[in-house]
PDB file of N, CA and C in Angstrom:
ATOM      1  N   UNK V   1     -13.904   0.163  20.203  1.00  0.00           N
ATOM      2  CA  UNK V   1     -12.680   0.666  19.596  1.00  0.00           C
ATOM      3  C   UNK V   1     -13.033   1.643  18.496  1.00  0.00           C
ATOM      4  N   UNK V   2     -12.413   2.791  18.526  1.00  0.00           N
ATOM      5  CA  UNK V   2     -12.634   3.803  17.502  1.00  0.00           C
ATOM      6  C   UNK V   2     -11.832   3.430  16.263  1.00  0.00           C
ATOM      7  N   UNK V   3     -12.423   3.614  15.095  1.00  0.00           N
ATOM      8  CA  UNK V   3     -11.722   3.369  13.844  1.00  0.00           C
ATOM      9  C   UNK V   3     -10.750   4.492  13.554  1.00  0.00           C
ATOM     10  N   UNK V   4      -9.935   4.288  12.559  1.00  0.00           N
ATOM     11  CA  UNK V   4      -9.000   5.326  12.146  1.00  0.00           C
ATOM     12  C   UNK V   4      -9.801   6.416  11.453  1.00  0.00           C
ATOM     13  N   UNK V   5      -9.579   7.643  11.873  1.00  0.00           N
ATOM     14  CA  UNK V   5     -10.268   8.775  11.258  1.00  0.00           C
ATOM     15  C   UNK V   5      -9.265   9.526  10.396  1.00  0.00           C
ATOM     16  N   UNK V   6      -9.460   9.505   9.099  1.00  0.00           N
ATOM     17  CA  UNK V   6      -8.576  10.218   8.184  1.00  0.00           C
ATOM     18  C   UNK V   6      -9.242  11.517   7.754  1.00  0.00           C
ATOM     19  N   UNK V   7      -8.467  12.579   7.732  1.00  0.00           N
ATOM     20  CA  UNK V   7      -9.058  13.862   7.381  1.00  0.00           C
ATOM     21  C   UNK V   7      -8.341  14.522   6.220  1.00  0.00           C
ATOM     22  N   UNK V   8      -9.090  15.315   5.503  1.00  0.00           N
ATOM     23  CA  UNK V   8      -8.562  16.150   4.429  1.00  0.00           C
ATOM     24  C   UNK V   8      -8.758  17.606   4.847  1.00  0.00           C
ATOM     25  N   UNK V   9      -7.713  18.311   5.216  1.00  0.00           N
ATOM     26  CA  UNK V   9      -7.877  19.685   5.672  1.00  0.00           C
ATOM     27  C   UNK V   9      -8.536  20.594   4.637  1.00  0.00           C
ATOM     28  N   UNK V  10      -8.277  20.354   3.346  1.00  0.00           N
ATOM     29  CA  UNK V  10      -8.797  21.241   2.312  1.00  0.00           C
ATOM     30  C   UNK V  10     -10.217  20.874   1.868  1.00  0.00           C
ATOM     31  N   UNK V  11     -10.758  19.794   2.379  1.00  0.00           N
ATOM     32  CA  UNK V  11     -12.084  19.337   1.995  1.00  0.00           C
ATOM     33  C   UNK V  11     -13.029  19.549   3.178  1.00  0.00           C
ATOM     34  N   UNK V  12     -14.289  19.745   2.895  1.00  0.00           N
ATOM     35  CA  UNK V  12     -15.257  20.028   3.954  1.00  0.00           C
ATOM     36  C   UNK V  12     -15.340  18.899   4.975  1.00  0.00           C
ATOM     37  N   UNK V  13     -15.779  19.258   6.163  1.00  0.00           N
ATOM     38  CA  UNK V  13     -15.933  18.268   7.234  1.00  0.00           C
ATOM     39  C   UNK V  13     -16.969  17.218   6.838  1.00  0.00           C
ATOM     40  N   UNK V  14     -17.998  17.618   6.093  1.00  0.00           N
ATOM     41  CA  UNK V  14     -19.018  16.679   5.636  1.00  0.00           C
ATOM     42  C   UNK V  14     -18.394  15.594   4.743  1.00  0.00           C
ATOM     43  N   UNK V  15     -17.490  16.013   3.861  1.00  0.00           N
ATOM     44  CA  UNK V  15     -16.808  15.060   2.983  1.00  0.00           C
ATOM     45  C   UNK V  15     -15.940  14.112   3.801  1.00  0.00           C
ATOM     46  N   UNK V  16     -15.232  14.647   4.799  1.00  0.00           N
ATOM     47  CA  UNK V  16     -14.403  13.804   5.662  1.00  0.00           C
ATOM     48  C   UNK V  16     -15.250  12.753   6.382  1.00  0.00           C
ATOM     49  N   UNK V  17     -16.408  13.175   6.889  1.00  0.00           N
ATOM     50  CA  UNK V  17     -17.286  12.230   7.590  1.00  0.00           C
ATOM     51  C   UNK V  17     -17.756  11.131   6.649  1.00  0.00           C
ATOM     52  N   UNK V  18     -18.088  11.503   5.433  1.00  0.00           N
ATOM     53  CA  UNK V  18     -18.547  10.518   4.446  1.00  0.00           C
ATOM     54  C   UNK V  18     -17.425   9.523   4.129  1.00  0.00           C
ATOM     55  N   UNK V  19     -16.198  10.043   3.948  1.00  0.00           N
ATOM     56  CA  UNK V  19     -15.065   9.165   3.655  1.00  0.00           C
ATOM     57  C   UNK V  19     -14.840   8.188   4.813  1.00  0.00           C
ATOM     58  N   UNK V  20     -14.860   8.719   6.034  1.00  0.00           N
ATOM     59  CA  UNK V  20     -14.644   7.870   7.211  1.00  0.00           C
ATOM     60  C   UNK V  20     -15.746   6.816   7.349  1.00  0.00           C
ATOM     61  N   UNK V  21     -16.968   7.200   7.028  1.00  0.00           N
ATOM     62  CA  UNK V  21     -18.076   6.240   7.086  1.00  0.00           C
ATOM     63  C   UNK V  21     -17.846   5.102   6.094  1.00  0.00           C
ATOM     64  N   UNK V  22     -17.477   5.436   4.876  1.00  0.00           N
ATOM     65  CA  UNK V  22     -17.231   4.395   3.861  1.00  0.00           C
ATOM     66  C   UNK V  22     -16.020   3.538   4.250  1.00  0.00           C
ATOM     67  N   UNK V  23     -15.001   4.172   4.826  1.00  0.00           N
ATOM     68  CA  UNK V  23     -13.834   3.415   5.247  1.00  0.00           C
ATOM     69  C   UNK V  23     -14.225   2.390   6.310  1.00  0.00           C
ATOM     70  N   UNK V  24     -15.056   2.808   7.271  1.00  0.00           N
ATOM     71  CA  UNK V  24     -15.513   1.862   8.306  1.00  0.00           C
ATOM     72  C   UNK V  24     -16.333   0.731   7.674  1.00  0.00           C
ATOM     73  N   UNK V  25     -17.153   1.059   6.688  1.00  0.00           N
ATOM     74  CA  UNK V  25     -17.918   0.029   5.969  1.00  0.00           C
ATOM     75  C   UNK V  25     -16.970  -0.945   5.265  1.00  0.00           C
ATOM     76  N   UNK V  26     -15.908  -0.407   4.680  1.00  0.00           N
ATOM     77  CA  UNK V  26     -14.914  -1.250   4.019  1.00  0.00           C
ATOM     78  C   UNK V  26     -14.261  -2.198   5.026  1.00  0.00           C
ATOM     79  N   UNK V  27     -13.895  -1.670   6.187  1.00  0.00           N
ATOM     80  CA  UNK V  27     -13.295  -2.499   7.235  1.00  0.00           C
ATOM     81  C   UNK V  27     -14.257  -3.605   7.676  1.00  0.00           C
ATOM     82  N   UNK V  28     -15.511  -3.260   7.883  1.00  0.00           N
ATOM     83  CA  UNK V  28     -16.518  -4.256   8.268  1.00  0.00           C
ATOM     84  C   UNK V  28     -16.700  -5.288   7.166  1.00  0.00           C
ATOM     85  N   UNK V  29     -16.745  -4.830   5.946  1.00  0.00           N
ATOM     86  CA  UNK V  29     -16.896  -5.736   4.801  1.00  0.00           C
ATOM     87  C   UNK V  29     -15.759  -6.754   4.777  1.00  0.00           C
ATOM     88  N   UNK V  30     -14.524  -6.272   4.958  1.00  0.00           N
ATOM     89  CA  UNK V  30     -13.373  -7.179   4.955  1.00  0.00           C
ATOM     90  C   UNK V  30     -13.486  -8.237   6.051  1.00  0.00           C
ATOM     91  N   UNK V  31     -13.917  -7.819   7.237  1.00  0.00           N
ATOM     92  CA  UNK V  31     -14.021  -8.743   8.358  1.00  0.00           C
ATOM     93  C   UNK V  31     -15.131  -9.761   8.162  1.00  0.00           C
ATOM     94  N   UNK V  32     -16.235  -9.337   7.568  1.00  0.00           N
ATOM     95  CA  UNK V  32     -17.414 -10.185   7.452  1.00  0.00           C
ATOM     96  C   UNK V  32     -17.514 -10.972   6.153  1.00  0.00           C
ATOM     97  N   UNK V  33     -16.686 -10.660   5.178  1.00  0.00           N
ATOM     98  CA  UNK V  33     -16.826 -11.281   3.856  1.00  0.00           C
ATOM     99  C   UNK V  33     -15.527 -11.882   3.365  1.00  0.00           C
ATOM    100  N   UNK V  34     -15.082 -12.854   4.051  1.00  0.00           N
ATOM    101  CA  UNK V  34     -13.842 -13.515   3.645  1.00  0.00           C
ATOM    102  C   UNK V  34     -14.057 -14.487   2.484  1.00  0.00           C
ATOM    103  N   UNK V  35     -15.301 -14.638   2.072  1.00  0.00           N
ATOM    104  CA  UNK V  35     -15.587 -15.567   0.975  1.00  0.00           C
ATOM    105  C   UNK V  35     -15.728 -14.847  -0.360  1.00  0.00           C
ATOM    106  N   UNK V  36     -15.171 -13.646  -0.459  1.00  0.00           N
ATOM    107  CA  UNK V  36     -15.115 -12.886  -1.707  1.00  0.00           C
ATOM    108  C   UNK V  36     -16.471 -12.544  -2.299  1.00  0.00           C
ATOM    109  N   UNK V  37     -17.470 -12.329  -1.469  1.00  0.00           N
ATOM    110  CA  UNK V  37     -18.747 -11.859  -2.000  1.00  0.00           C
ATOM    111  C   UNK V  37     -18.615 -10.395  -2.380  1.00  0.00           C
ATOM    112  N   UNK V  38     -19.427  -9.963  -3.314  1.00  0.00           N
ATOM    113  CA  UNK V  38     -19.359  -8.582  -3.793  1.00  0.00           C
ATOM    114  C   UNK V  38     -19.850  -7.613  -2.724  1.00  0.00           C
ATOM    115  N   UNK V  39     -19.198  -6.454  -2.598  1.00  0.00           N
ATOM    116  CA  UNK V  39     -19.684  -5.455  -1.641  1.00  0.00           C
ATOM    117  C   UNK V  39     -20.960  -4.792  -2.155  1.00  0.00           C
ATOM    118  N   UNK V  40     -21.598  -4.013  -1.303  1.00  0.00           N
ATOM    119  CA  UNK V  40     -22.798  -3.277  -1.696  1.00  0.00           C
ATOM    120  C   UNK V  40     -22.453  -2.323  -2.842  1.00  0.00           C
ATOM    121  N   UNK V  41     -23.482  -1.856  -3.513  1.00  0.00           N
ATOM    122  CA  UNK V  41     -23.276  -0.926  -4.633  1.00  0.00           C
ATOM    123  C   UNK V  41     -22.570   0.345  -4.171  1.00  0.00           C
ATOM    124  N   UNK V  42     -22.971   0.883  -3.007  1.00  0.00           N
ATOM    125  CA  UNK V  42     -22.345   2.104  -2.496  1.00  0.00           C
ATOM    126  C   UNK V  42     -20.869   1.881  -2.172  1.00  0.00           C
ATOM    127  N   UNK V  43     -20.579   0.761  -1.530  1.00  0.00           N
ATOM    128  CA  UNK V  43     -19.196   0.473  -1.183  1.00  0.00           C
ATOM    129  C   UNK V  43     -18.370   0.199  -2.447  1.00  0.00           C
ATOM    130  N   UNK V  44     -18.932  -0.501  -3.396  1.00  0.00           N
ATOM    131  CA  UNK V  44     -18.228  -0.751  -4.670  1.00  0.00           C
ATOM    132  C   UNK V  44     -17.886   0.558  -5.359  1.00  0.00           C
ATOM    133  N   UNK V  45     -18.833   1.465  -5.382  1.00  0.00           N
ATOM    134  CA  UNK V  45     -18.616   2.772  -6.008  1.00  0.00           C
ATOM    135  C   UNK V  45     -17.503   3.531  -5.280  1.00  0.00           C
ATOM    136  N   UNK V  46     -17.499   3.455  -3.943  1.00  0.00           N
ATOM    137  CA  UNK V  46     -16.477   4.132  -3.153  1.00  0.00           C
ATOM    138  C   UNK V  46     -15.091   3.541  -3.445  1.00  0.00           C
ATOM    139  N   UNK V  47     -15.013   2.225  -3.526  1.00  0.00           N
ATOM    140  CA  UNK V  47     -13.736   1.551  -3.825  1.00  0.00           C
ATOM    141  C   UNK V  47     -13.204   2.012  -5.171  1.00  0.00           C
ATOM    142  N   UNK V  48     -14.069   2.029  -6.175  1.00  0.00           N
ATOM    143  CA  UNK V  48     -13.666   2.477  -7.510  1.00  0.00           C
ATOM    144  C   UNK V  48     -13.209   3.936  -7.468  1.00  0.00           C
ATOM    145  N   UNK V  49     -13.929   4.778  -6.722  1.00  0.00           N
ATOM    146  CA  UNK V  49     -13.552   6.194  -6.663  1.00  0.00           C
ATOM    147  C   UNK V  49     -12.221   6.389  -5.933  1.00  0.00           C
ATOM    148  N   UNK V  50     -11.921   5.555  -4.927  1.00  0.00           N
ATOM    149  CA  UNK V  50     -10.628   5.666  -4.242  1.00  0.00           C
ATOM    150  C   UNK V  50      -9.498   5.316  -5.195  1.00  0.00           C
ATOM    151  N   UNK V  51      -9.697   4.307  -6.018  1.00  0.00           N
ATOM    152  CA  UNK V  51      -8.684   3.940  -7.020  1.00  0.00           C
ATOM    153  C   UNK V  51      -8.473   5.088  -8.008  1.00  0.00           C
ATOM    154  N   UNK V  52      -9.567   5.662  -8.464  1.00  0.00           N
ATOM    155  CA  UNK V  52      -9.508   6.774  -9.422  1.00  0.00           C
ATOM    156  C   UNK V  52      -8.811   7.984  -8.788  1.00  0.00           C
ATOM    157  N   UNK V  53      -9.184   8.322  -7.549  1.00  0.00           N
ATOM    158  CA  UNK V  53      -8.564   9.444  -6.856  1.00  0.00           C
ATOM    159  C   UNK V  53      -7.083   9.200  -6.598  1.00  0.00           C
ATOM    160  N   UNK V  54      -6.724   7.957  -6.343  1.00  0.00           N
ATOM    161  CA  UNK V  54      -5.323   7.609  -6.124  1.00  0.00           C
ATOM    162  C   UNK V  54      -4.516   7.832  -7.402  1.00  0.00           C
ATOM    163  N   UNK V  55      -5.057   7.390  -8.538  1.00  0.00           N
ATOM    164  CA  UNK V  55      -4.354   7.598  -9.811  1.00  0.00           C
ATOM    165  C   UNK V  55      -4.158   9.096 -10.075  1.00  0.00           C
ATOM    166  N   UNK V  56      -5.185   9.894  -9.777  1.00  0.00           N
ATOM    167  CA  UNK V  56      -5.068  11.344  -9.951  1.00  0.00           C
ATOM    168  C   UNK V  56      -4.008  11.919  -9.013  1.00  0.00           C
ATOM    169  N   UNK V  57      -3.972  11.435  -7.792  1.00  0.00           N
ATOM    170  CA  UNK V  57      -2.995  11.907  -6.819  1.00  0.00           C
ATOM    171  C   UNK V  57      -1.580  11.571  -7.284  1.00  0.00           C
ATOM    172  N   UNK V  58      -1.377  10.375  -7.807  1.00  0.00           N
ATOM    173  CA  UNK V  58      -0.059   9.989  -8.317  1.00  0.00           C
ATOM    174  C   UNK V  58       0.350  10.854  -9.504  1.00  0.00           C
ATOM    175  N   UNK V  59      -0.603  11.130 -10.366  1.00  0.00           N
ATOM    176  CA  UNK V  59      -0.307  11.888 -11.584  1.00  0.00           C
ATOM    177  C   UNK V  59      -0.024  13.360 -11.292  1.00  0.00           C
ATOM    178  N   UNK V  60      -0.838  13.978 -10.448  1.00  0.00           N
ATOM    179  CA  UNK V  60      -0.743  15.418 -10.223  1.00  0.00           C
ATOM    180  C   UNK V  60      -0.138  15.809  -8.880  1.00  0.00           C
ATOM    181  N   UNK V  61      -0.044  14.866  -7.953  1.00  0.00           N
ATOM    182  CA  UNK V  61       0.463  15.103  -6.599  1.00  0.00           C
ATOM    183  C   UNK V  61      -0.267  16.251  -5.895  1.00  0.00           C
ATOM    184  N   UNK V  62      -1.558  16.368  -6.178  1.00  0.00           N
ATOM    185  CA  UNK V  62      -2.387  17.380  -5.520  1.00  0.00           C
ATOM    186  C   UNK V  62      -3.514  16.642  -4.792  1.00  0.00           C
ATOM    187  N   UNK V  63      -3.485  16.660  -3.452  1.00  0.00           N
ATOM    188  CA  UNK V  63      -4.507  15.925  -2.687  1.00  0.00           C
ATOM    189  C   UNK V  63      -5.862  16.627  -2.714  1.00  0.00           C
ATOM    190  N   UNK V  64      -6.579  16.439  -3.809  1.00  0.00           N
ATOM    191  CA  UNK V  64      -7.867  17.097  -3.969  1.00  0.00           C
ATOM    192  C   UNK V  64      -8.990  16.300  -3.311  1.00  0.00           C
ATOM    193  N   UNK V  65      -9.125  15.033  -3.653  1.00  0.00           N
ATOM    194  CA  UNK V  65     -10.189  14.186  -3.109  1.00  0.00           C
ATOM    195  C   UNK V  65      -9.667  13.041  -2.251  1.00  0.00           C
ATOM    196  N   UNK V  66      -8.359  12.921  -2.193  1.00  0.00           N
ATOM    197  CA  UNK V  66      -7.729  11.856  -1.412  1.00  0.00           C
ATOM    198  C   UNK V  66      -6.366  12.362  -0.968  1.00  0.00           C
ATOM    199  N   UNK V  67      -6.106  12.275   0.328  1.00  0.00           N
ATOM    200  CA  UNK V  67      -4.816  12.739   0.858  1.00  0.00           C
ATOM    201  C   UNK V  67      -3.828  11.575   0.920  1.00  0.00           C
ATOM    202  N   UNK V  68      -2.542  11.917   1.029  1.00  0.00           N
ATOM    203  CA  UNK V  68      -1.533  10.868   1.193  1.00  0.00           C
ATOM    204  C   UNK V  68      -1.754  10.128   2.503  1.00  0.00           C
ATOM    205  N   UNK V  69      -2.255  10.824   3.503  1.00  0.00           N
ATOM    206  CA  UNK V  69      -2.572  10.165   4.772  1.00  0.00           C
ATOM    207  C   UNK V  69      -3.647   9.094   4.550  1.00  0.00           C
ATOM    208  N   UNK V  70      -4.670   9.432   3.799  1.00  0.00           N
ATOM    209  CA  UNK V  70      -5.728   8.464   3.515  1.00  0.00           C
ATOM    210  C   UNK V  70      -5.190   7.292   2.704  1.00  0.00           C
ATOM    211  N   UNK V  71      -4.292   7.561   1.768  1.00  0.00           N
ATOM    212  CA  UNK V  71      -3.656   6.486   1.003  1.00  0.00           C
ATOM    213  C   UNK V  71      -2.935   5.545   1.958  1.00  0.00           C
ATOM    214  N   UNK V  72      -2.220   6.112   2.920  1.00  0.00           N
ATOM    215  CA  UNK V  72      -1.505   5.307   3.910  1.00  0.00           C
ATOM    216  C   UNK V  72      -2.477   4.477   4.748  1.00  0.00           C
ATOM    217  N   UNK V  73      -3.566   5.098   5.185  1.00  0.00           N
ATOM    218  CA  UNK V  73      -4.580   4.388   5.973  1.00  0.00           C
ATOM    219  C   UNK V  73      -5.150   3.224   5.162  1.00  0.00           C
ATOM    220  N   UNK V  74      -5.492   3.488   3.913  1.00  0.00           N
ATOM    221  CA  UNK V  74      -6.058   2.435   3.063  1.00  0.00           C
ATOM    222  C   UNK V  74      -5.048   1.325   2.791  1.00  0.00           C
ATOM    223  N   UNK V  75      -3.810   1.704   2.530  1.00  0.00           N
ATOM    224  CA  UNK V  75      -2.770   0.714   2.248  1.00  0.00           C
ATOM    225  C   UNK V  75      -2.546  -0.192   3.459  1.00  0.00           C
ATOM    226  N   UNK V  76      -2.460   0.404   4.643  1.00  0.00           N
ATOM    227  CA  UNK V  76      -2.284  -0.390   5.865  1.00  0.00           C
ATOM    228  C   UNK V  76      -3.480  -1.303   6.113  1.00  0.00           C
ATOM    229  N   UNK V  77      -4.622  -0.914   5.580  1.00  0.00           N
ATOM    230  CA  UNK V  77      -5.838  -1.707   5.725  1.00  0.00           C
ATOM    231  C   UNK V  77      -5.964  -2.760   4.620  1.00  0.00           C
ATOM    232  N   UNK V  78      -4.932  -2.872   3.810  1.00  0.00           N
ATOM    233  CA  UNK V  78      -4.898  -3.835   2.696  1.00  0.00           C
ATOM    234  C   UNK V  78      -5.992  -3.538   1.663  1.00  0.00           C
ATOM    235  N   UNK V  79      -6.135  -2.261   1.346  1.00  0.00           N
ATOM    236  CA  UNK V  79      -7.096  -1.839   0.344  1.00  0.00           C
ATOM    237  C   UNK V  79      -6.684  -2.392  -1.018  1.00  0.00           C
ATOM    238  N   UNK V  80      -7.633  -2.900  -1.805  1.00  0.00           N
ATOM    239  CA  UNK V  80      -7.304  -3.455  -3.131  1.00  0.00           C
ATOM    240  C   UNK V  80      -7.114  -2.345  -4.167  1.00  0.00           C
ATOM    241  N   UNK V  81      -5.939  -1.735  -4.196  1.00  0.00           N
ATOM    242  CA  UNK V  81      -5.695  -0.620  -5.103  1.00  0.00           C
ATOM    243  C   UNK V  81      -5.875  -1.009  -6.558  1.00  0.00           C
ATOM    244  N   UNK V  82      -5.555  -2.232  -6.856  1.00  0.00           N
ATOM    245  CA  UNK V  82      -5.652  -2.696  -8.237  1.00  0.00           C
ATOM    246  C   UNK V  82      -6.752  -3.732  -8.324  1.00  0.00           C
ATOM    247  N   UNK V  83      -7.635  -3.528  -9.270  1.00  0.00           N
ATOM    248  CA  UNK V  83      -8.718  -4.481  -9.477  1.00  0.00           C
ATOM    249  C   UNK V  83      -8.116  -5.792  -9.972  1.00  0.00           C
ATOM    250  N   UNK V  84      -8.368  -6.854  -9.238  1.00  0.00           N
ATOM    251  CA  UNK V  84      -7.782  -8.148  -9.605  1.00  0.00           C
ATOM    252  C   UNK V  84      -8.300  -8.659 -10.934  1.00  0.00           C
ATOM    253  N   UNK V  85      -9.469  -8.221 -11.333  1.00  0.00           N
ATOM    254  CA  UNK V  85      -9.993  -8.652 -12.629  1.00  0.00           C
ATOM    255  C   UNK V  85      -9.161  -8.070 -13.764  1.00  0.00           C
ATOM    256  N   UNK V  86      -8.609  -6.888 -13.553  1.00  0.00           N
ATOM    257  CA  UNK V  86      -7.877  -6.189 -14.604  1.00  0.00           C
ATOM    258  C   UNK V  86      -6.371  -6.396 -14.547  1.00  0.00           C
ATOM    259  N   UNK V  87      -5.851  -6.706 -13.382  1.00  0.00           N
ATOM    260  CA  UNK V  87      -4.402  -6.787 -13.245  1.00  0.00           C
ATOM    261  C   UNK V  87      -4.042  -7.719 -12.096  1.00  0.00           C
ATOM    262  N   UNK V  88      -3.280  -8.732 -12.376  1.00  0.00           N
ATOM    263  CA  UNK V  88      -2.909  -9.703 -11.344  1.00  0.00           C
ATOM    264  C   UNK V  88      -1.687  -9.285 -10.541  1.00  0.00           C
ATOM    265  N   UNK V  89      -1.028  -8.205 -10.942  1.00  0.00           N
ATOM    266  CA  UNK V  89       0.157  -7.733 -10.231  1.00  0.00           C
ATOM    267  C   UNK V  89      -0.271  -7.086  -8.914  1.00  0.00           C
ATOM    268  N   UNK V  90       0.387  -7.437  -7.838  1.00  0.00           N
ATOM    269  CA  UNK V  90       0.033  -6.869  -6.541  1.00  0.00           C
ATOM    270  C   UNK V  90       0.424  -5.400  -6.466  1.00  0.00           C
ATOM    271  N   UNK V  91      -0.170  -4.693  -5.534  1.00  0.00           N
ATOM    272  CA  UNK V  91       0.114  -3.278  -5.335  1.00  0.00           C
ATOM    273  C   UNK V  91       1.603  -3.065  -5.090  1.00  0.00           C
ATOM    274  N   UNK V  92       2.194  -3.885  -4.236  1.00  0.00           N
ATOM    275  CA  UNK V  92       3.605  -3.710  -3.897  1.00  0.00           C
ATOM    276  C   UNK V  92       4.505  -4.014  -5.095  1.00  0.00           C
ATOM    277  N   UNK V  93       4.137  -5.010  -5.886  1.00  0.00           N
ATOM    278  CA  UNK V  93       4.905  -5.299  -7.095  1.00  0.00           C
ATOM    279  C   UNK V  93       4.822  -4.125  -8.062  1.00  0.00           C
ATOM    280  N   UNK V  94       3.659  -3.531  -8.170  1.00  0.00           N
ATOM    281  CA  UNK V  94       3.467  -2.373  -9.041  1.00  0.00           C
ATOM    282  C   UNK V  94       4.330  -1.209  -8.563  1.00  0.00           C
ATOM    283  N   UNK V  95       4.355  -0.970  -7.239  1.00  0.00           N
ATOM    284  CA  UNK V  95       5.180   0.116  -6.701  1.00  0.00           C
ATOM    285  C   UNK V  95       6.663  -0.134  -6.991  1.00  0.00           C
ATOM    286  N   UNK V  96       7.120  -1.360  -6.766  1.00  0.00           N
ATOM    287  CA  UNK V  96       8.522  -1.698  -7.038  1.00  0.00           C
ATOM    288  C   UNK V  96       8.848  -1.464  -8.497  1.00  0.00           C
ATOM    289  N   UNK V  97       7.948  -1.872  -9.366  1.00  0.00           N
ATOM    290  CA  UNK V  97       8.138  -1.703 -10.795  1.00  0.00           C
ATOM    291  C   UNK V  97       8.242  -0.232 -11.157  1.00  0.00           C
ATOM    292  N   UNK V  98       7.361   0.589 -10.597  1.00  0.00           N
ATOM    293  CA  UNK V  98       7.376   2.030 -10.880  1.00  0.00           C
ATOM    294  C   UNK V  98       8.664   2.661 -10.394  1.00  0.00           C
ATOM    295  N   UNK V  99       9.142   2.252  -9.201  1.00  0.00           N
ATOM    296  CA  UNK V  99      10.360   2.838  -8.647  1.00  0.00           C
ATOM    297  C   UNK V  99      11.591   2.394  -9.423  1.00  0.00           C
ATOM    298  N   UNK V 100      11.605   1.171  -9.903  1.00  0.00           N
ATOM    299  CA  UNK V 100      12.773   0.696 -10.661  1.00  0.00           C
ATOM    300  C   UNK V 100      12.848   1.376 -12.021  1.00  0.00           C
ATOM    301  N   UNK V 101      11.714   1.768 -12.582  1.00  0.00           N
ATOM    302  CA  UNK V 101      11.702   2.474 -13.860  1.00  0.00           C
ATOM    303  C   UNK V 101      12.222   3.898 -13.723  1.00  0.00           C
ATOM    304  N   UNK V 102      12.092   4.479 -12.520  1.00  0.00           N
ATOM    305  CA  UNK V 102      12.539   5.848 -12.278  1.00  0.00           C
ATOM    306  C   UNK V 102      14.058   5.944 -12.220  1.00  0.00           C
ATOM    307  N   UNK V 103      14.735   4.852 -11.900  1.00  0.00           N
ATOM    308  CA  UNK V 103      16.206   4.871 -11.733  1.00  0.00           C
ATOM    309  C   UNK V 103      16.920   4.889 -13.068  1.00  0.00           C
TER     310      UNK V 103
END
């Protein structure tokens, strides 16, 4: 089965391949590590960078290092957008909170 391939049109093909590789590693990690063991250093760094890129995307709405499509792919994959050590509020609760503040 082929994994989901997410692309960034404005970013080089090499960057897209690297992102897809890390995403596949994340998927494998989730399947193989249900006992909450820490991911590899490379995967941990990638997870942190996705969170950082997501915050930038929300703030500036410019898909520089992360596209909205990739955000959707990660969200559907149950990506941990919020570090549980820092915030116990779930991603969906955070989104609801942000949307209710806009009204």
